[in-house]
XYZ file of C-alpha atoms in Angstrom:
548
model
C -0.104 0.081 -0.164
C 3.012 2.512 0.751
C 4.296 1.951 -2.653
C 1.118 2.527 -4.219
C 0.218 5.700 -2.536
C 4.051 6.699 -3.558
C 3.447 5.757 -7.170
C 0.245 8.376 -7.042
C 1.840 10.816 -5.591
C 5.068 10.406 -8.107
C 2.640 10.535 -10.917
C 0.629 13.737 -9.465
C 4.263 15.516 -9.217
C 5.381 14.551 -12.934
C 2.104 16.283 -13.875
C 1.004 12.788 -15.466
C -2.617 12.880 -13.746
C -4.457 15.766 -12.289
C -5.420 16.628 -8.495
C -9.035 15.299 -9.260
C -7.684 11.953 -10.827
C -4.979 11.558 -7.595
C -7.663 12.268 -5.406
C -9.673 9.331 -6.981
C -7.037 6.786 -6.883
C -6.406 7.717 -3.441
C -10.040 6.815 -2.153
C -10.007 3.550 -4.134
C -6.828 2.469 -2.396
C -7.885 3.525 0.797
C -11.090 1.427 -0.013
C -9.160 -1.257 -0.985
C -7.064 -1.297 2.518
C -10.006 -1.241 4.199
C -11.696 -4.247 2.678
C -8.274 -6.422 2.765
C -8.163 -5.111 6.506
C -11.675 -6.087 7.214
C -11.544 -9.518 5.302
C -8.129 -10.075 7.507
C -9.964 -9.328 10.760
C -12.881 -11.527 9.856
C -10.811 -14.444 8.766
C -9.544 -14.803 12.045
C -12.716 -15.527 13.619
C -14.121 -17.594 11.223
C -10.723 -19.565 10.510
C -10.600 -20.273 14.342
C -14.401 -21.387 14.572
C -13.707 -23.865 11.577
C -11.042 -25.284 13.309
C -12.745 -25.657 16.420
C -15.609 -27.444 14.645
C -13.128 -29.677 13.216
C -11.192 -30.429 16.387
C -14.745 -30.685 18.442
C -16.182 -33.332 15.822
C -12.696 -35.685 16.059
C -13.285 -35.386 19.877
C -16.765 -36.553 19.907
C -15.990 -39.441 17.721
C -13.572 -40.915 19.626
C -14.841 -40.218 23.033
C -18.102 -41.947 21.772
C -16.325 -45.069 20.823
C -14.956 -45.408 23.910
C -17.805 -44.740 25.954
C -19.896 -47.063 23.904
C -17.795 -50.053 23.824
C -16.196 -49.604 27.200
C -18.861 -48.447 29.165
C -22.021 -50.019 27.607
C -20.412 -53.015 25.801
C -21.573 -52.262 22.558
C -19.841 -53.757 19.452
C -17.625 -51.713 17.803
C -19.575 -51.443 14.470
C -22.807 -50.484 16.256
C -20.874 -47.938 18.511
C -18.917 -46.396 15.608
C -22.553 -46.280 13.686
C -24.553 -45.040 16.792
C -22.200 -42.619 17.558
C -21.033 -41.433 14.067
C -24.947 -40.036 14.046
C -24.803 -38.202 17.047
C -21.919 -36.054 16.440
C -23.429 -35.606 12.915
C -26.358 -34.066 14.745
C -24.239 -32.339 17.030
C -22.265 -30.831 14.219
C -25.379 -29.729 12.233
C -26.746 -27.820 15.549
C -23.146 -26.406 15.826
C -23.587 -24.649 12.383
C -26.199 -22.440 13.669
C -23.929 -20.185 15.808
C -21.014 -20.838 13.021
C -23.702 -19.380 10.478
C -23.942 -15.991 12.702
C -20.232 -15.842 12.938
C -19.916 -16.237 8.986
C -22.628 -13.871 8.874
C -20.979 -11.384 10.897
C -17.780 -11.494 9.056
C -19.713 -10.887 5.708
C -21.191 -8.005 7.405
C -17.806 -6.633 8.226
C -16.009 -7.205 5.181
C -18.988 -5.444 3.045
C -18.479 -2.572 5.049
C -14.653 -2.495 5.038
C -13.418 0.496 3.171
C -17.104 1.988 2.538
C -18.382 5.051 3.801
C -21.722 5.479 5.650
C -23.369 3.487 7.963
C -23.423 -0.181 8.104
C -26.894 -0.728 6.698
C -26.448 1.588 3.796
C -23.491 0.166 2.545
C -24.915 -3.164 2.910
C -28.257 -1.813 1.012
C -26.342 -0.318 -1.671
C -24.023 -2.946 -2.384
C -26.750 -5.765 -2.204
C -28.756 -3.692 -4.815
C -26.077 -2.700 -7.160
C -26.287 -6.050 -9.043
C -29.942 -7.433 -9.545
C -28.752 -9.935 -11.447
C -27.089 -11.766 -8.152
C -31.071 -11.992 -6.664
C -32.171 -13.485 -9.932
C -29.014 -16.418 -9.586
C -30.184 -16.922 -6.472
C -33.742 -17.246 -6.753
C -33.067 -19.749 -9.411
C -30.983 -22.168 -7.391
C -33.846 -21.927 -4.646
C -36.232 -22.805 -7.045
C -34.395 -25.712 -8.246
C -33.719 -26.715 -4.634
C -37.660 -26.328 -4.146
C -38.399 -29.243 -7.084
C -35.526 -31.804 -5.679
C -36.925 -34.840 -3.898
C -36.772 -34.811 -0.278
C -36.881 -31.005 0.527
C -39.546 -29.172 1.353
C -41.275 -27.566 -1.622
C -43.247 -24.489 0.178
C -40.330 -22.495 1.520
C -37.944 -22.953 -1.046
C -40.499 -21.552 -3.396
C -41.517 -18.736 -1.527
C -37.874 -17.745 -1.001
C -37.258 -18.275 -4.399
C -40.066 -16.047 -5.718
C -39.199 -13.344 -3.094
C -35.265 -13.258 -4.315
C -37.083 -13.214 -8.270
C -38.961 -10.027 -7.218
C -36.229 -8.268 -5.997
C -34.503 -9.022 -8.855
C -37.056 -7.586 -11.061
C -37.311 -4.416 -8.703
C -33.759 -3.499 -8.437
C -33.620 -3.815 -11.917
C -36.485 -1.149 -12.621
C -34.723 0.963 -10.122
C -31.507 0.963 -11.750
C -33.176 1.634 -15.065
C -34.659 4.314 -13.543
C -31.665 5.611 -12.305
C -29.542 5.300 -15.320
C -32.313 7.277 -17.331
C -31.993 10.019 -15.055
C -28.476 10.039 -14.861
C -28.118 9.686 -19.092
C -30.785 12.981 -18.776
C -28.466 15.034 -16.267
C -25.416 14.433 -18.664
C -27.321 15.764 -21.547
C -28.237 18.607 -19.362
C -24.668 19.210 -18.167
C -23.320 19.076 -21.850
C -25.730 21.441 -22.987
C -24.907 23.962 -20.244
C -21.044 23.663 -20.963
C -21.582 23.844 -24.772
C -23.239 27.085 -23.997
C -20.887 27.971 -21.712
C -17.745 27.276 -23.735
C -17.063 30.565 -25.004
C -17.028 31.759 -21.543
C -13.424 31.805 -19.674
C -12.246 28.882 -18.087
C -9.819 29.339 -15.249
C -8.070 25.770 -15.833
C -7.790 26.779 -19.809
C -6.328 29.622 -18.319
C -3.913 27.936 -15.844
C -0.425 27.874 -16.976
C 2.270 25.447 -15.950
C 5.532 26.168 -14.215
C 7.472 24.124 -16.599
C 6.224 21.912 -19.193
C 7.506 19.484 -21.532
C 6.218 18.544 -24.926
C 7.356 15.357 -26.611
C 6.792 14.024 -30.308
C 4.843 10.603 -30.897
C 8.334 9.180 -31.257
C 9.684 10.197 -28.177
C 6.662 8.614 -26.102
C 8.678 5.402 -25.083
C 10.587 7.952 -22.988
C 7.608 7.901 -20.250
C 6.340 4.306 -20.543
C 8.211 1.269 -19.568
C 8.783 -0.274 -22.820
C 12.322 1.910 -22.618
C 15.096 -0.013 -21.455
C 16.469 3.570 -19.962
C 15.126 5.145 -16.517
C 11.669 6.684 -17.565
C 11.949 10.501 -17.976
C 9.845 11.217 -15.167
C 11.794 9.522 -12.926
C 14.909 11.161 -14.278
C 12.645 14.729 -13.738
C 11.796 13.923 -10.167
C 15.492 13.186 -9.274
C 16.167 16.446 -10.765
C 13.943 18.314 -8.611
C 15.543 16.785 -5.624
C 18.868 18.086 -6.908
C 17.727 21.332 -7.763
C 15.981 21.299 -4.226
C 19.222 20.815 -2.515
C 21.250 22.890 -4.903
C 19.177 26.128 -4.665
C 17.223 25.738 -1.796
C 13.703 25.628 -3.336
C 11.372 23.235 -4.663
C 11.008 23.537 -8.643
C 7.254 23.254 -9.351
C 6.032 20.022 -10.892
C 7.039 19.684 -14.342
C 4.165 18.508 -17.000
C 5.061 16.183 -19.507
C 2.829 15.783 -22.190
C 2.248 14.451 -25.963
C 2.096 16.753 -28.656
C 1.190 15.202 -32.066
C 1.957 18.191 -33.975
C 5.572 18.273 -33.365
C 8.098 16.575 -35.401
C 8.566 12.778 -34.260
C 11.929 13.142 -32.462
C 11.546 16.933 -31.462
C 10.851 17.926 -28.009
C 9.867 21.452 -26.481
C 10.605 22.811 -23.078
C 8.220 25.678 -21.539
C 8.608 28.168 -19.136
C 5.391 30.002 -17.815
C 3.739 29.066 -21.063
C 6.559 30.581 -23.370
C 8.787 28.113 -25.181
C 12.365 28.352 -23.545
C 14.124 25.586 -25.559
C 13.845 22.637 -28.071
C 15.633 19.879 -29.840
C 15.667 16.844 -31.567
C 16.836 13.236 -30.410
C 16.641 9.417 -31.538
C 15.211 7.321 -29.153
C 16.759 4.473 -29.949
C 20.211 5.618 -30.215
C 23.051 6.784 -28.470
C 24.852 10.573 -28.570
C 28.529 11.006 -28.487
C 29.608 14.325 -28.169
C 32.500 15.819 -30.380
C 33.700 19.143 -29.497
C 36.440 19.088 -31.737
C 34.523 17.751 -34.762
C 37.136 15.320 -35.874
C 35.951 12.497 -37.404
C 35.273 9.715 -34.337
C 35.566 6.664 -36.916
C 31.950 5.535 -35.794
C 29.050 4.921 -38.049
C 26.220 7.169 -37.227
C 24.191 10.502 -38.017
C 25.784 13.755 -37.841
C 23.763 16.437 -35.467
C 24.188 18.979 -32.758
C 23.966 18.414 -29.115
C 20.683 19.993 -28.301
C 22.015 21.385 -25.127
C 25.094 23.332 -25.876
C 25.094 23.169 -29.785
C 28.241 21.140 -29.956
C 28.837 18.771 -32.879
C 27.782 15.399 -32.091
C 27.102 12.128 -33.705
C 23.795 9.562 -32.744
C 25.270 6.295 -32.946
C 23.593 2.660 -32.821
C 23.368 1.060 -29.038
C 25.282 -1.560 -29.993
C 28.306 0.492 -30.437
C 28.263 1.604 -26.582
C 31.603 -0.475 -25.620
C 33.409 0.406 -29.272
C 32.930 4.420 -28.156
C 33.398 3.362 -24.397
C 37.304 2.003 -25.538
C 37.900 4.497 -27.793
C 37.349 7.104 -24.558
C 34.205 8.617 -25.690
C 31.332 9.360 -23.639
C 27.834 8.405 -24.716
C 24.581 10.049 -23.430
C 21.143 8.365 -23.345
C 17.969 10.462 -24.727
C 16.672 10.991 -21.414
C 20.051 12.027 -20.074
C 19.833 14.799 -23.174
C 16.267 15.994 -22.537
C 17.224 16.320 -18.572
C 20.260 18.384 -18.915
C 18.521 20.295 -21.572
C 15.508 20.646 -18.972
C 18.367 21.667 -16.091
C 20.237 24.631 -17.967
C 16.561 25.838 -18.909
C 15.382 25.947 -15.213
C 18.952 27.573 -14.180
C 18.509 30.591 -16.665
C 14.860 30.865 -15.260
C 15.066 30.061 -11.863
C 13.893 33.817 -10.767
C 10.708 33.654 -12.701
C 10.033 29.868 -11.279
C 10.076 31.609 -7.641
C 6.456 33.232 -7.106
C 4.848 34.927 -4.790
C 3.411 31.555 -3.394
C 6.831 29.792 -3.284
C 8.261 32.544 -1.120
C 5.543 32.498 0.942
C 6.037 28.572 1.559
C 9.604 29.285 2.308
C 8.896 32.115 4.604
C 6.033 29.698 6.587
C 8.558 26.575 6.811
C 11.415 28.851 7.977
C 13.157 27.138 11.107
C 11.742 27.881 14.213
C 14.953 29.986 15.489
C 14.160 32.660 13.047
C 10.206 32.654 13.634
C 10.417 35.668 15.468
C 12.732 37.503 12.944
C 10.044 37.089 10.355
C 7.396 38.151 12.174
C 9.636 41.559 13.568
C 10.488 42.668 9.896
C 7.233 41.315 7.594
C 5.386 42.789 6.577
C 6.118 45.936 8.941
C 9.573 46.807 7.383
C 9.566 45.067 4.363
C 6.896 42.932 2.307
C 6.760 39.058 1.325
C 6.932 40.805 -2.199
C 10.122 42.675 -1.685
C 11.742 39.511 -0.292
C 10.701 37.731 -3.288
C 12.436 39.976 -5.430
C 15.750 39.837 -2.921
C 15.603 35.789 -3.748
C 15.194 36.334 -7.295
C 18.045 38.524 -7.453
C 20.425 36.089 -5.938
C 19.131 33.336 -8.001
C 19.675 35.185 -11.106
C 23.203 34.496 -10.326
C 22.836 31.290 -9.355
C 23.529 31.874 -5.387
C 21.497 29.237 -3.594
C 18.782 30.547 -1.175
C 19.172 27.536 1.134
C 20.488 29.267 4.041
C 17.243 31.207 4.664
C 17.915 32.048 7.929
C 21.258 34.170 7.195
C 19.656 35.670 4.267
C 16.497 36.916 6.434
C 19.427 38.307 8.920
C 21.125 40.458 6.045
C 17.662 41.762 5.172
C 16.755 42.691 8.338
C 20.371 44.647 8.446
C 19.773 46.067 5.464
C 16.286 47.425 5.425
C 16.936 49.653 8.384
C 19.548 51.538 6.238
C 17.966 51.319 2.845
C 14.843 50.117 0.746
C 16.704 49.351 -2.979
C 16.355 45.805 -3.658
C 19.433 46.036 -5.677
C 21.312 47.370 -2.673
C 19.628 44.818 0.125
C 20.258 42.062 -1.938
C 23.942 43.201 -2.495
C 24.513 43.383 1.450
C 22.836 39.799 1.680
C 25.623 38.705 -0.755
C 28.295 40.027 1.604
C 26.360 38.018 4.588
C 26.581 34.836 2.415
C 30.625 35.568 1.350
C 31.342 31.841 2.945
C 28.527 30.450 0.624
C 29.652 32.459 -2.501
C 33.754 31.853 -2.213
C 33.115 27.976 -1.773
C 30.733 27.930 -4.540
C 33.698 29.463 -6.999
C 36.603 28.258 -5.430
C 38.836 25.774 -7.018
C 41.549 23.543 -5.545
C 40.774 26.001 -2.589
C 41.833 28.995 -4.742
C 39.192 31.698 -6.518
C 40.902 32.626 -10.029
C 40.034 36.491 -10.433
C 40.415 39.112 -12.816
C 40.782 42.501 -11.300
C 38.535 45.584 -12.564
C 41.551 47.614 -13.343
C 42.041 51.496 -12.114
C 40.804 52.936 -15.327
C 37.754 50.773 -15.725
C 36.851 51.506 -12.080
C 37.226 55.309 -12.688
C 35.296 54.892 -15.732
C 32.168 53.102 -13.856
C 32.572 55.257 -10.881
C 32.142 58.397 -13.183
C 29.494 56.943 -15.091
C 27.070 56.669 -11.729
C 24.295 59.250 -11.358
C 22.086 59.820 -8.440
C 22.515 59.180 -4.861
C 21.519 56.933 -2.173
C 19.391 54.318 -3.401
C 18.334 56.307 -6.585
C 21.845 55.556 -8.156
C 22.086 54.377 -11.909
C 24.619 53.511 -14.628
C 24.523 56.198 -17.501
C 27.437 54.850 -19.464
C 28.077 55.859 -22.956
C 27.114 52.960 -25.480
C 30.246 53.133 -26.952
C 32.134 52.517 -23.922
C 29.669 49.882 -22.510
C 30.512 47.783 -25.745
C 34.328 48.430 -25.420
C 34.037 46.902 -22.167
C 32.195 44.224 -23.187
C 34.948 43.754 -25.506
C 37.891 43.860 -23.107
C 36.053 41.184 -20.647
C 35.394 38.692 -23.584
C 38.991 38.972 -24.987
C 40.468 38.611 -21.744
C 38.274 35.511 -20.392
C 38.704 33.829 -23.791
C 42.428 34.293 -23.639
C 42.342 32.397 -20.061
C 39.487 29.836 -21.187
C 42.430 28.633 -23.646
C 44.631 28.541 -21.070
C 41.665 26.303 -18.936
C 41.114 28.952 -16.654
C 37.705 30.471 -15.724
C 38.208 33.392 -13.730
C 35.542 35.522 -12.104
C 35.480 39.253 -12.577
C 36.375 41.000 -9.188
C 35.253 44.861 -8.262
C 34.466 46.697 -5.400
C 31.262 46.460 -3.671
C 30.143 49.953 -4.374
C 30.382 48.922 -8.701
C 29.678 45.288 -8.583
C 25.881 45.465 -9.294
C 26.780 48.059 -12.141
C 29.506 45.811 -13.533
C 27.105 42.409 -13.614
C 24.213 44.438 -15.086
C 26.897 45.450 -18.010
C 28.244 41.656 -18.494
C 25.215 39.720 -18.008
C 23.748 41.265 -21.495
C 26.849 39.722 -23.242
C 28.416 36.942 -21.202
C 25.530 35.866 -18.606
C 27.334 33.442 -17.336
C 30.458 35.440 -16.161
C 30.792 35.481 -12.494
C 31.036 39.165 -11.043
C 32.079 39.391 -7.383
C 32.866 42.109 -4.916
C 35.695 42.351 -2.154
C 33.059 42.035 0.299
C 32.042 38.533 -0.842
C 35.514 36.994 -0.523
C 35.554 34.699 2.700
C 38.601 35.851 5.042
C 40.123 32.282 4.610
C 39.897 31.745 0.764
C 42.888 32.566 -1.017
C 42.512 34.639 -4.235
C 44.873 34.056 -7.470
C 44.890 37.578 -9.586
C 45.312 36.251 -13.426
C 45.429 39.769 -14.522
C 43.814 43.491 -14.776
C 41.286 44.640 -17.245
C 42.752 47.588 -19.167
C 42.205 49.819 -22.394
C 43.846 53.137 -23.017
C 40.507 54.248 -24.303
C 38.702 53.859 -20.615
C 39.679 56.905 -19.059
C 39.259 59.401 -22.246
C 35.973 58.271 -23.060
C 35.046 58.619 -19.666
C 36.081 61.913 -19.375
């Protein structure tokens, strides 16, 4: 039973069934559990009574033979015949309480799993199948005609069962007619209201995957790979561990209008990604583009657009011997979904999810939540702070520290941007650990010239500060960063860009337009115990002149 319950919950989480279907399945499972529980309890009484009857019968025969032969001096044959007949008579009399026990057991089993009173449950079950009374009536009529049995009692019982069968059949027919009439009326009403807005139609799935018909084996047991919905559930657990909030249920649907091997990923009802896979093949990624010496279909890897090759499953071992990595279709879709979700984390953290996070927060900070929400900051503002962190793939799992940072920041600013910057400083240990490689964070320094250029381009005071940098200077800065990052990437380094805390949000706002994966850190986000290795300084002779 627990396994069936978990299967229902898993199908609901994967979006394969609706809430109503899940509720119906749970009710059916509950009724089944109640039925088997009642049957188990009732069978214990019936079993004990049956065993006792057999034992008593044997004792009666043995003791009767002993009494007849020893005490009364009867011959063995006569004693056996006499006391066997007496034992049979006693057994028939003992069937009266056995019949009562069996009837009680039947009542318990009939009531098990049914809602309402026992009488209502019995009448409903007995009246549901009129054919049962017809069969019983026919058997009683046959017994009435059997020689040696009383005709009148069996005939009356047969007539009564026949009348019940006919009456219940008429009642069932009228009920079906009424239900049909009601369904027709409801269908006409639905047709009349078809043009009206329907909430279910307007509902938008947070994340949805649509599959072409050739990819349907990914979600059933006919495929040798792990099912796609199982992989999606594992992905949701991993994302919850990595980023601190549970990804909403991912709905997986078929779309007969798509090309057979194509899939689409939607976020908030908008297409976010698409790709094509071969359900019966394995994907070999070939970043260099050189010939691999394997027979297959050339393609582009859907996630990162790298050159790849679809090979037959029989070539898996040969590819492994050549040091090549093979990827299954389900893994390709799951990896693509992972990248899409990471790119859209802020959109997936809704107001409802934020409220849930605050409701389930650890008891140690319940007082802090009550102190700052809503008197100093609203739930929607907290949501925007968390979205700002998620936009740069910073986990919000340490919600107590985040709330403490928010509580400190709201005392001197109401700007979401600067509240988020203060929270980032409080998360210095986490952020430093996230970008540390072999105990060191490789960084590129902003440099004095670009530092001055950004400082002079900031206008406004306090929370109203904005970046007003000339477009040509913005492009020059982006090109400078791109050249530096590409140069270090060729050497196997992926450095972060290090700035001072006052400029970090503005530098990030410029960089994310062209290179959203570039990490921009401030000195306040580097934990004191983490080593920093400066790879170089961004420099451009035109920066100062353009800023001037």
